Amino acid sequence: MAHENIRFPRNHMAIRDEYFYYFDERNDTLNQKVSDGATAFTYPLDPPLGGNAVISVEYDGFNFWTLQEGNTSEDVVIKKWLVSNYICEVVDTIELAHSADHKFNSSSFSLEFYNTTLVTTVSGRTSQITLAGYADYVDPGTIITLGPNSEGVYENVTVTGTLNTSNSFGLGFYTFNTYEAGTKVYFPKSIWLVNNFLYNSAGGSLYKITLPNKQITEVIADEDFEYVDASCFYNTGSEQYILYVLGTTVRFLNIDSLTNEKSMLLDNIKNDQSTGITVYDIKVKGDTLYRLQNKATYFGTDYTFSTYNYQFSTIRPFVDSITVDVNPKILPSNGINVAEIQAVVRDQFNAPIQIKSVTFSDSDATGFISSTFVYTNHYGIAASVYKAGTIPGNVTITALTTQYD
Amino acid sequence: MFENIETNRANFCVGPQAGTYCTVDDEVTPVVMHVKNDIGVIIRTYSFYPQDTLHTGPAPELPLTPDSPPFTHHEFIAIQYIGPYDQASYFDGAIFYTLEKRAYGRRKFYTYENEEDPEETEERVEYRSNIVRKWLVDDANFRLILDKTYFKDSDEFDWYNADTFAVDNVLTTFDWHTATGTGVIEVTTTSGLKKYDTLFLGPSSDTTNVGEVEEVYVHSINGTTVEIKTYSGADPPQWEYMQGDPITLIKDIFMFSGPSPAVDLDGIQTGYTSTQGTLYKLDQTNYGETIDRVYNGIYRNVKCATWNNYYGGLSFVKGSNILHLDVSNYEVIRSQDIHLESPEATSIIDIYGIDIKEASILKLQRSIIQHDNDGEYYQVDWETYNYHVDTFLPYANTVTLQVSERVLLREGQSFITAIVRDQFGVGLLGKNVWFTAEGDINGELTPVGGYMTTDSNGLASIQYDAGNFYTGSQNINIKVDGGNSVHGSVYVLASTIIQQFHEVNSQCFLRAVPYPVHEGFLATQTSVDQTLLIAGKVAYTFPGDGLRNNGLVGWENNVVSPTKLIQCQKVPTLTDGEDSEMQIKQSKILFSDADEANGETTEVEHKLYVKATVSAEREISSNYISRHLSYGHTDSVALDQFIFVQDARPAMYSKKNNVNTDFWIRLRPFAADLDPSSLVVKLREESPLAINQEWQDVTALGVITMWEAAGAIYGIDFFYNPINDFHHNAVIHIDIEVYDTTAIPNIVILEYWFKIIQDYKAPYIINQLPAVEAYDVVINSEISFDLVDEGEGVDISTLEVFINQRVALFTYDEYEPGNYHIYVIHNSSFQFGQSVHVDLVVQDKSDAANKLLDGWRFYCVESTGPWFDMDNTIPKLCVEGLERNHPVSMQIYGINDTGIDYDSIRMEVGGRYRNLRIIPVVYRLS
């Protein structure tokens, strides 16, 4: 069917090097697909999922992380997987079991992770490294993955503390291998789990679980999280967000301030402009937001897929909506009275777009709009005035704006 | 289509004879092994001896119990041929291995699917034993004779329920001729050989014993020389062999098995004791003893496996990949995709068996995935089982597209990288890659033509530039050569999508009169193929900029703009008076645009829309997410125009109303009663004379009454009599808001004004003192008067008073607003008989500044002359006898008059005027 692409049979997705991945509990494999859905590779899982379907998946640049239901519907299990020698094997497990204090039921989680490089070459048997970035996010105990080096070797090291410069760190043990300057460095920082419970009661929340000690360090209560099916980590380089989908909106939760700094309107809505389309997973790659859906609307036509496919939205601001209102909406047809027209042009973050041309038109033979071509102001508002016509009847005021890159 | 061996059973192996394949039919009695060729013809059938060895049974539906040995049910699973391929025929002694699994009974298990009844159970056959048998061909009797049997029963340590197995073997050859009984042979390669390994020698091509075979074991190895022995004690080799004759090294047997069931106290299965599977290594030289066992998740649910002589390892299928395992350390050394999953499919297709011959992988399937040269995938399903070939030789297996920008706006740019990989996931160098773009005809690929070759990483990149005039999905397609034609095409294709948005509005709204004019709105068609030049108001919404005459083009003069020619071709019949925007079917507009910087004219086709009369729609504004619309972001809102004011006093926008006018208005309802409680009437008097020019809510000061407008729908009358008159020339603004009583009340807002008549009257004077033309006015009279203005009042600041043409000062009292009592100040009295003129100039406060030039006069009383006091003369009157020098004096008064002219006093005494000494007298009034 038109507009299908990766054709996933499962409603979770990870992206690595422009390949798309899902975990298949039926065959106990990690499946790799190309952009049009053809299977490129499968990696057997060790241990198998045992029929316990993966709910959500994240990729941190080195490891895959999965979320599954635990022994009961109030437990979840997060596993860290490593693809090695054509096998995808579990290297760590975080079991979040229900207790007197907490219950867990989740549809999505996000992994806060950072990718940077080594500033200087690390010789074998060295106990310090210098990172090019994100040094502020490294704490004693942080486990950092180095590699691959020129020989394709990876290695995990544990940071013990900061050395003389803020981006140099001492290690708990000597490195085994040599890593050239520029070698990639990965480290996960925290897991942000969307929880349908708030502590041990009903209600939504977002749990922050720091790594590698797997401790719950933050619980953000917000009933909105009860309805979140898709979330992911988004790093702009200077700001870090947890993105999560609520209805037709992606919210940007700043993980430092723990406030929703902005939100972005999605087009996961059917052509009737009222029926929402569920987004099952989201991932950001570059400035593209990939959304996993089994329904989509393209250019005025609704499509239902038998598989899950990505739709994309750009995170770059663009004209996403225009709303027009007129006040009053009832005018004496005296040829004199006026109604103020106000059109608001906004981007997908619902931020106003400035200096954007708006063309107004009306459907009345004698009434007229004073200025039909108006630029938006600082607030994204383009205003004009409709002067009443003399013929009683219905008048349609139309505002039109177009995209311009 | 594409069928070959067409077997009806889900097992097979490549046979020793070239072009033959073996499959066991266990549905017949006795069980037989068919030998088929590549078109499915049975060329030979072998029975098994003993005959009933492989019989399946009894039927699993019979009541069984897990713990009631002996076993009661077993099934044939798989067959493997171990030995040299491409022989001229089947030969005696050719070795086959078979795998069976057997059950002791059925086991109940919890379904865990019925939440209301978590104890719900079902039962299934529980396989807990495997049998591996070795068979030797008795070609003369067309049968396979059982040579060895290895029973593998589960116990507390191991669980055997394998669905597949493989026999480790190495195919090599004699490195030199060998005579009988030498005890040694020269082997091409001895890699992997160790003491006690089984060697299968032959078939021999030596003319003395063509086709003979024998089985020996390794005693020692020295370079390529291998000392061999037999378990019977005879000196091997029994037969002579030629250089190049085959030798098969037969080593261990590997079986994949799942975990054992976890059971509760009732013996009901609750799950499994492990999440991992087990790979068992059996010693085929020692009754199949388990000599190694490895646990790993990847060994679970393995259905197909075989030994891989190409890589010298164990190959098994997992997912849609085949993995190759180095059994010396159990590391996966390779993995490759074997095309078991269609892009459209939600699950992989089943594979029932594999065999490997040299570099070819033969997969037994009932469906295969194919794609054509256009990249369309399709699945071919068969009624029978057939093999599908794949290979270890690298070929272009997949190509994926990496797009730097997924969403492009006008003239946006994206870099697209194709990644070509082989079936092992390794990038392929030097593959020819062709990119094409589909959708935006103005989209450009660089390099032009889209041809590239992949680099050493399998990458080929290209630049895509979006055009200006396209909104929609832009498909980026790629075709790569070097694919494997067994998958349908030598090309590997892929595509991805770039979304382009909001370049040019793809609709042109013909808002009004085309040429020739027809009913003022629509184009006229006079013939089917008529070419119609249209000049009109074209809402040509180029994205975001005003540089392209967005909006009005050639409208005012109804002429065609030289740079915006619109040509409409093949206009079909149109219907007059359409109430909505409509597209002219089969039409197109050639849009000639000579505004481009390079001066070139480009033509862009657009569909032609005609917008006719007013729409009857009544839409309310709402968020209108138009990313997926074919034109720009738009929103519309509807308003209703109707006669809201039935009558008003003063009339709306009337002028010359009295300052003391009252205010009354009758409001009509639209479709429901007006809500009097929501009525708000505000008034604002715009006049410089108004003390308060702000809006004043007079709703509460007025009287609201309802009136029936029609059919029990009520409007509102509102009456208000202002406390103070309005000011002349004021503009009285009226603002009325009222809601109706619908479920979602509509607000009706009315604004209008009326004007108050101008002030045309100048001030005037009354109460003059002294009165106009008064006579005998005492000379010290005060002057006062009243200034009165009937309009906006006297502007006292403009008053000037003149007394006999001289400016006079004055004071005033404003005894009522705008009216003044004036007191003229004059410091000296007037003169007797003086005529006094009082003149004044003054304006009123109105905008017209009406001026008064007026005055009056009065006359002072005349003077009466001096008075001589004859009673006080010196000497007295008529006194005689006075001395000659007696002084003479008398008093002269000028009381209440003008006074005495000092110089006019003369006194004549004795007929002569005498010198005088004049002494003033102060006259005091008592």
Short mmCIF file of N, CA and C in Angstrom, two decimals, chain A residues 7 9 18-19 22 26 31 35-36 38-42 44 46-48 85-87 267 273 287-288 290 297-300 310 312 316 318-320 322-324 329-333 336-337 357 362-363 386 389 391-395 397-405, chain B residues 275-276 296-298 318 320-321 323 331-335 337 341 343-344 346 377 400-402 405-407 409-410 421 423-424 472 493-494 496-497 499 502 511 541-544 550 614 617 621 623 625 627-628 632-642 653 750-751:
data_model
loop_
_atom_site.label_atom_id
_atom_site.label_comp_id
_atom_site.label_asym_id
_atom_site.label_seq_id
_atom_site.Cartn_x
_atom_site.Cartn_y
_atom_site.Cartn_z
N ARG A 7 7.34 -1.19 7.46
CA ARG A 7 6.42 -2.32 7.59
C ARG A 7 6.76 -3.22 8.78
N PRO A 9 6.08 -5.41 12.02
CA PRO A 9 4.96 -6.13 12.63
C PRO A 9 4.80 -5.82 14.11
N GLU A 18 20.51 4.51 9.97
CA GLU A 18 19.44 4.53 8.96
C GLU A 18 18.84 3.15 8.70
N TYR A 19 19.15 2.19 9.55
CA TYR A 19 18.43 0.93 9.54
C TYR A 19 17.45 0.98 10.70
N TYR A 22 13.49 -3.80 15.23
CA TYR A 22 12.49 -4.17 16.22
C TYR A 22 12.82 -5.54 16.78
N ARG A 26 8.34 -13.52 18.64
CA ARG A 26 7.89 -14.80 18.06
C ARG A 26 9.09 -15.63 17.59
N ASN A 31 15.33 -7.73 14.57
CA ASN A 31 15.23 -7.63 13.14
C ASN A 31 15.68 -6.26 12.65
N SER A 35 15.05 0.90 4.48
CA SER A 35 14.07 1.98 4.45
C SER A 35 12.75 1.60 3.81
N ASP A 36 12.73 0.61 2.95
CA ASP A 36 11.46 0.24 2.34
C ASP A 36 10.90 -1.04 2.93
N ALA A 38 12.41 -4.03 3.52
CA ALA A 38 13.07 -5.32 3.30
C ALA A 38 13.95 -5.65 4.49
N THR A 39 13.93 -6.92 4.85
CA THR A 39 14.75 -7.34 5.97
C THR A 39 16.21 -7.41 5.55
N ALA A 40 17.02 -6.72 6.28
CA ALA A 40 18.45 -6.75 5.97
C ALA A 40 19.16 -7.81 6.79
N PHE A 41 18.72 -8.03 8.00
CA PHE A 41 19.44 -8.92 8.89
C PHE A 41 18.56 -9.26 10.08
N THR A 42 18.84 -10.38 10.68
CA THR A 42 18.22 -10.69 11.96
C THR A 42 19.29 -11.17 12.92
N PRO A 44 19.75 -13.27 16.39
CA PRO A 44 19.13 -14.09 17.44
C PRO A 44 19.36 -13.48 18.81
N ASP A 46 19.73 -13.64 22.88
CA ASP A 46 20.18 -14.52 23.95
C ASP A 46 20.17 -13.75 25.27
N PRO A 47 19.33 -14.08 26.18
CA PRO A 47 18.32 -15.13 26.10
C PRO A 47 17.14 -14.69 25.26
N PRO A 48 16.33 -15.66 24.85
CA PRO A 48 15.14 -15.30 24.10
C PRO A 48 14.16 -14.49 24.94
N ASN A 85 29.02 -10.48 17.57
CA ASN A 85 29.17 -11.75 16.85
C ASN A 85 27.83 -12.25 16.32
N TYR A 86 27.10 -11.35 15.72
CA TYR A 86 25.84 -11.69 15.06
C TYR A 86 24.75 -12.11 16.02
N ILE A 87 24.99 -11.94 17.28
CA ILE A 87 23.99 -12.30 18.29
C ILE A 87 23.68 -11.06 19.11
N ASP A 267 0.89 15.85 12.89
CA ASP A 267 -0.24 15.69 11.98
C ASP A 267 -0.79 14.28 12.07
N GLN A 273 -9.96 15.79 10.67
CA GLN A 273 -9.36 16.79 11.54
C GLN A 273 -9.82 16.66 12.99
N ASP A 287 17.31 16.18 12.41
CA ASP A 287 16.19 17.04 12.79
C ASP A 287 14.87 16.44 12.31
N THR A 288 14.88 15.14 12.18
CA THR A 288 13.65 14.47 11.78
C THR A 288 13.11 13.65 12.96
N TYR A 290 10.80 10.69 13.79
CA TYR A 290 10.12 9.53 13.20
C TYR A 290 9.05 9.06 14.16
N THR A 297 -2.35 9.93 7.51
CA THR A 297 -3.11 10.75 6.57
C THR A 297 -2.13 11.45 5.64
N TYR A 298 -2.32 11.22 4.38
CA TYR A 298 -1.44 11.85 3.41
C TYR A 298 -2.28 12.67 2.44
N PHE A 299 -2.06 13.95 2.46
CA PHE A 299 -2.65 14.84 1.47
C PHE A 299 -4.15 14.62 1.31
N GLY A 300 -4.78 14.57 2.45
CA GLY A 300 -6.23 14.52 2.41
C GLY A 300 -6.82 13.13 2.36
N TYR A 310 6.83 4.31 9.77
CA TYR A 310 7.15 5.62 10.31
C TYR A 310 6.54 6.72 9.46
N PHE A 312 7.08 11.02 9.40
CA PHE A 312 8.08 11.91 9.99
C PHE A 312 7.60 13.35 10.06
N ARG A 316 12.62 21.23 12.63
CA ARG A 316 12.80 22.62 12.21
C ARG A 316 11.44 23.32 12.23
N PHE A 318 8.36 25.24 11.01
CA PHE A 318 7.73 25.54 9.73
C PHE A 318 6.28 25.90 9.99
N VAL A 319 5.69 26.51 9.00
CA VAL A 319 4.30 26.90 9.16
C VAL A 319 3.46 25.66 9.31
N ASP A 320 2.78 25.58 10.40
CA ASP A 320 2.01 24.38 10.65
C ASP A 320 0.53 24.66 10.76
N ILE A 322 -2.70 27.82 10.66
CA ILE A 322 -3.21 29.18 10.65
C ILE A 322 -4.63 29.13 11.17
N THR A 323 -4.92 30.01 12.05
CA THR A 323 -6.29 30.11 12.53
C THR A 323 -6.76 31.53 12.28
N VAL A 324 -7.96 31.63 11.89
CA VAL A 324 -8.50 32.95 11.61
C VAL A 324 -9.78 33.11 12.41
N LYS A 329 -18.89 38.19 14.94
CA LYS A 329 -19.22 37.24 13.87
C LYS A 329 -20.56 37.55 13.24
N ILE A 330 -21.27 38.47 13.82
CA ILE A 330 -22.52 38.89 13.22
C ILE A 330 -22.45 40.39 13.02
N LEU A 331 -22.68 40.78 11.81
CA LEU A 331 -22.55 42.18 11.46
C LEU A 331 -23.85 42.68 10.87
N PRO A 332 -24.23 43.88 11.20
CA PRO A 332 -25.34 44.48 10.45
C PRO A 332 -24.92 44.66 9.00
N SER A 333 -25.80 44.33 8.10
CA SER A 333 -25.45 44.44 6.68
C SER A 333 -25.73 45.85 6.20
N ILE A 336 -21.41 49.55 6.61
CA ILE A 336 -20.63 50.47 7.46
C ILE A 336 -19.90 49.71 8.55
N ASN A 337 -20.60 48.85 9.21
CA ASN A 337 -19.98 48.18 10.35
C ASN A 337 -18.79 47.33 9.91
N SER A 357 3.51 36.23 5.29
CA SER A 357 2.40 36.86 4.59
C SER A 357 1.14 36.03 4.72
N ASP A 362 -12.65 37.36 1.13
CA ASP A 362 -14.01 37.21 1.62
C ASP A 362 -14.90 36.80 0.47
N SER A 363 -16.06 36.31 0.84
CA SER A 363 -16.95 35.78 -0.17
C SER A 363 -18.12 36.71 -0.46
N TYR A 386 -12.76 43.62 8.04
CA TYR A 386 -13.80 43.38 7.04
C TYR A 386 -14.90 44.40 7.25
N GLY A 389 -20.88 44.13 4.06
CA GLY A 389 -21.57 44.38 2.81
C GLY A 389 -22.99 44.81 3.10
N ILE A 391 -25.66 43.10 1.70
CA ILE A 391 -26.59 42.02 1.42
C ILE A 391 -26.59 41.07 2.60
N PRO A 392 -27.74 40.90 3.24
CA PRO A 392 -27.77 39.93 4.34
C PRO A 392 -27.40 38.55 3.84
N GLY A 393 -26.60 37.87 4.60
CA GLY A 393 -26.20 36.53 4.19
C GLY A 393 -24.96 36.10 4.92
N ASN A 394 -24.47 34.97 4.53
CA ASN A 394 -23.29 34.40 5.18
C ASN A 394 -22.05 34.79 4.40
N VAL A 395 -21.07 35.18 5.10
CA VAL A 395 -19.82 35.60 4.46
C VAL A 395 -18.70 34.73 5.02
N ILE A 397 -14.78 34.37 5.53
CA ILE A 397 -13.50 35.05 5.52
C ILE A 397 -12.41 33.98 5.51
N THR A 398 -11.55 34.07 4.57
CA THR A 398 -10.52 33.05 4.44
C THR A 398 -9.14 33.68 4.56
N ALA A 399 -8.30 33.03 5.32
CA ALA A 399 -6.91 33.46 5.45
C ALA A 399 -6.03 32.36 4.90
N LEU A 400 -5.06 32.74 4.14
CA LEU A 400 -4.20 31.76 3.48
C LEU A 400 -2.74 32.15 3.69
N THR A 401 -1.98 31.21 4.12
CA THR A 401 -0.55 31.44 4.17
C THR A 401 0.13 30.20 3.62
N THR A 402 1.31 30.36 3.15
CA THR A 402 2.01 29.23 2.54
C THR A 402 3.40 29.13 3.12
N GLN A 403 3.98 27.99 2.91
CA GLN A 403 5.30 27.72 3.47
C GLN A 403 6.37 28.40 2.60
N TYR A 404 7.39 28.79 3.22
CA TYR A 404 8.51 29.34 2.48
C TYR A 404 9.76 29.01 3.24
N ASP A 405 10.64 28.41 2.61
CA ASP A 405 11.85 27.97 3.30
C ASP A 405 12.97 28.96 3.03
N THR B 275 15.31 -20.03 29.94
CA THR B 275 14.96 -19.29 28.74
C THR B 275 15.86 -19.68 27.58
N GLN B 276 16.83 -20.53 27.84
CA GLN B 276 17.82 -20.84 26.83
C GLN B 276 17.60 -22.22 26.24
N ASN B 296 22.44 -21.53 25.36
CA ASN B 296 22.37 -20.17 24.84
C ASN B 296 20.96 -19.95 24.31
N GLY B 297 20.52 -18.73 24.39
CA GLY B 297 19.19 -18.42 23.88
C GLY B 297 19.05 -18.66 22.40
N ILE B 298 20.15 -18.52 21.68
CA ILE B 298 20.04 -18.66 20.23
C ILE B 298 19.83 -20.11 19.82
N LYS B 318 17.94 -18.99 12.21
CA LYS B 318 17.33 -18.28 13.33
C LYS B 318 16.76 -16.99 12.75
N SER B 320 15.32 -14.73 10.11
CA SER B 320 15.49 -14.83 8.67
C SER B 320 16.96 -14.88 8.30
N ASN B 321 17.78 -15.27 9.26
CA ASN B 321 19.21 -15.41 9.00
C ASN B 321 19.64 -16.86 9.20
N LEU B 323 22.94 -18.76 10.65
CA LEU B 323 24.14 -18.48 11.42
C LEU B 323 25.11 -19.64 11.27
N GLU B 331 31.46 -19.92 18.84
CA GLU B 331 31.29 -18.54 18.42
C GLU B 331 30.60 -18.52 17.06
N VAL B 332 29.69 -17.58 16.92
CA VAL B 332 29.08 -17.39 15.61
C VAL B 332 30.10 -16.67 14.73
N ILE B 333 30.48 -17.32 13.66
CA ILE B 333 31.52 -16.72 12.84
C ILE B 333 30.94 -15.94 11.65
N ARG B 334 29.74 -16.26 11.28
CA ARG B 334 29.09 -15.53 10.21
C ARG B 334 27.59 -15.63 10.40
N SER B 335 26.93 -14.67 9.80
CA SER B 335 25.47 -14.71 9.77
C SER B 335 25.04 -14.06 8.49
N ASP B 337 21.60 -13.10 5.78
CA ASP B 337 20.17 -13.03 5.52
C ASP B 337 19.82 -14.02 4.42
N GLU B 341 11.68 -13.04 4.76
CA GLU B 341 10.69 -12.08 5.21
C GLU B 341 10.41 -11.09 4.10
N PRO B 343 8.78 -7.58 2.74
CA PRO B 343 8.49 -6.27 3.37
C PRO B 343 7.02 -6.14 3.74
N GLU B 344 6.15 -6.75 2.95
CA GLU B 344 4.72 -6.62 3.24
C GLU B 344 4.28 -7.58 4.34
N THR B 346 3.96 -9.72 7.80
CA THR B 346 4.10 -9.41 9.21
C THR B 346 4.83 -10.53 9.94
N TYR B 377 7.76 -6.47 -4.36
CA TYR B 377 7.93 -7.78 -3.73
C TYR B 377 6.65 -8.59 -3.88
N THR B 400 19.73 0.48 1.51
CA THR B 400 18.87 1.38 2.27
C THR B 400 19.31 2.80 2.01
N LEU B 401 18.43 3.68 2.27
CA LEU B 401 18.68 5.09 1.93
C LEU B 401 18.70 5.92 3.20
N GLN B 402 19.73 6.67 3.31
CA GLN B 402 19.88 7.57 4.45
C GLN B 402 19.64 8.98 3.93
N GLU B 405 17.72 15.22 5.24
CA GLU B 405 16.55 16.02 5.58
C GLU B 405 15.32 15.30 5.04
N ARG B 406 14.45 14.91 5.94
CA ARG B 406 13.27 14.18 5.53
C ARG B 406 12.14 15.10 5.08
N VAL B 407 12.16 16.28 5.55
CA VAL B 407 11.10 17.22 5.22
C VAL B 407 11.73 18.42 4.54
N LEU B 409 11.26 21.95 2.39
CA LEU B 409 10.38 23.03 2.00
C LEU B 409 10.86 23.54 0.64
N ARG B 410 10.37 24.63 0.24
CA ARG B 410 10.66 25.09 -1.11
C ARG B 410 12.16 25.21 -1.31
N ARG B 421 24.73 -3.36 0.92
CA ARG B 421 25.37 -4.41 1.72
C ARG B 421 25.03 -5.77 1.13
N GLN B 423 24.67 -10.09 1.74
CA GLN B 423 23.81 -10.84 2.65
C GLN B 423 24.42 -11.02 4.02
N PHE B 424 25.71 -10.72 4.14
CA PHE B 424 26.38 -10.79 5.45
C PHE B 424 26.36 -9.44 6.17
N GLY B 472 4.00 17.47 -1.74
CA GLY B 472 3.63 16.07 -1.75
C GLY B 472 4.80 15.19 -1.38
N LEU B 493 16.43 -3.04 -5.15
CA LEU B 493 15.80 -1.73 -5.19
C LEU B 493 15.29 -1.32 -3.82
N ALA B 494 15.21 -0.05 -3.67
CA ALA B 494 14.66 0.50 -2.43
C ALA B 494 14.13 1.88 -2.74
N THR B 496 12.58 5.59 -0.63
CA THR B 496 12.22 6.28 0.60
C THR B 496 11.52 7.55 0.20
N ILE B 497 11.03 8.21 1.19
CA ILE B 497 10.17 9.36 0.90
C ILE B 497 10.75 10.62 1.53
N GLN B 499 9.22 14.38 2.17
CA GLN B 499 8.00 15.18 2.07
C GLN B 499 8.36 16.60 1.70
N HIS B 502 4.47 23.01 0.47
CA HIS B 502 4.17 24.42 0.39
C HIS B 502 5.14 25.19 -0.47
N ARG B 511 -11.08 34.15 -9.53
CA ARG B 511 -12.07 34.72 -8.65
C ARG B 511 -13.20 35.41 -9.39
N THR B 541 -0.82 32.32 -4.90
CA THR B 541 -0.18 32.41 -3.59
C THR B 541 1.19 31.75 -3.64
N PHE B 542 2.11 32.51 -4.04
CA PHE B 542 3.47 32.00 -3.97
C PHE B 542 3.90 32.01 -2.52
N PRO B 543 4.64 31.05 -2.14
CA PRO B 543 4.87 30.90 -0.69
C PRO B 543 5.52 32.12 -0.06
N GLY B 544 4.75 32.72 0.72
CA GLY B 544 5.35 33.62 1.68
C GLY B 544 5.87 34.95 1.18
N ASN B 550 1.57 38.45 -5.70
CA ASN B 550 0.62 37.63 -4.97
C ASN B 550 -0.65 38.43 -4.77
N VAL B 614 -21.12 33.45 -3.58
CA VAL B 614 -20.87 33.27 -2.16
C VAL B 614 -21.21 31.87 -1.72
N GLU B 617 -21.66 27.95 2.95
CA GLU B 617 -21.10 27.29 4.10
C GLU B 617 -21.16 28.19 5.31
N SER B 621 -14.23 28.78 12.80
CA SER B 621 -12.79 28.64 12.78
C SER B 621 -12.34 27.53 13.72
N ASN B 623 -8.66 24.89 14.45
CA ASN B 623 -7.32 24.54 14.02
C ASN B 623 -7.41 23.67 12.78
N ILE B 625 -5.01 21.78 10.47
CA ILE B 625 -3.63 21.38 10.24
C ILE B 625 -3.52 20.93 8.81
N ARG B 627 -0.81 20.39 6.82
CA ARG B 627 0.46 19.92 6.28
C ARG B 627 0.24 18.97 5.12
N HIS B 628 -0.82 18.24 5.20
CA HIS B 628 -1.03 17.27 4.15
C HIS B 628 -2.03 17.74 3.12
N GLY B 632 -1.61 25.69 0.33
CA GLY B 632 -1.07 26.33 1.52
C GLY B 632 -1.96 26.21 2.74
N HIS B 633 -1.45 26.66 3.83
CA HIS B 633 -2.21 26.64 5.07
C HIS B 633 -3.32 27.65 4.96
N THR B 634 -4.47 27.23 5.25
CA THR B 634 -5.59 28.14 5.12
C THR B 634 -6.58 27.87 6.22
N ASP B 635 -7.31 28.86 6.54
CA ASP B 635 -8.35 28.72 7.53
C ASP B 635 -9.42 29.72 7.14
N SER B 636 -10.62 29.42 7.48
CA SER B 636 -11.69 30.34 7.16
C SER B 636 -12.66 30.38 8.32
N VAL B 637 -13.34 31.47 8.39
CA VAL B 637 -14.32 31.66 9.43
C VAL B 637 -15.53 32.31 8.78
N ALA B 638 -16.69 32.02 9.30
CA ALA B 638 -17.90 32.54 8.69
C ALA B 638 -18.54 33.55 9.62
N LEU B 639 -19.09 34.52 9.03
CA LEU B 639 -19.87 35.46 9.81
C LEU B 639 -21.19 35.67 9.08
N ASP B 640 -22.19 36.15 9.82
CA ASP B 640 -23.50 36.39 9.25
C ASP B 640 -23.79 37.87 9.22
N GLN B 641 -24.26 38.27 8.11
CA GLN B 641 -24.73 39.65 7.99
C GLN B 641 -26.24 39.63 7.98
N PHE B 642 -26.87 40.48 8.82
CA PHE B 642 -28.33 40.55 8.77
C PHE B 642 -28.75 41.91 9.31
N TYR B 653 -26.36 56.96 12.38
CA TYR B 653 -25.53 57.84 11.55
C TYR B 653 -26.28 59.11 11.11
N LEU B 750 -22.80 45.81 17.79
CA LEU B 750 -23.23 46.90 16.91
C LEU B 750 -22.55 48.19 17.34
N GLU B 751 -22.02 48.85 16.42
CA GLU B 751 -21.43 50.16 16.69
C GLU B 751 -21.95 51.13 15.65
#
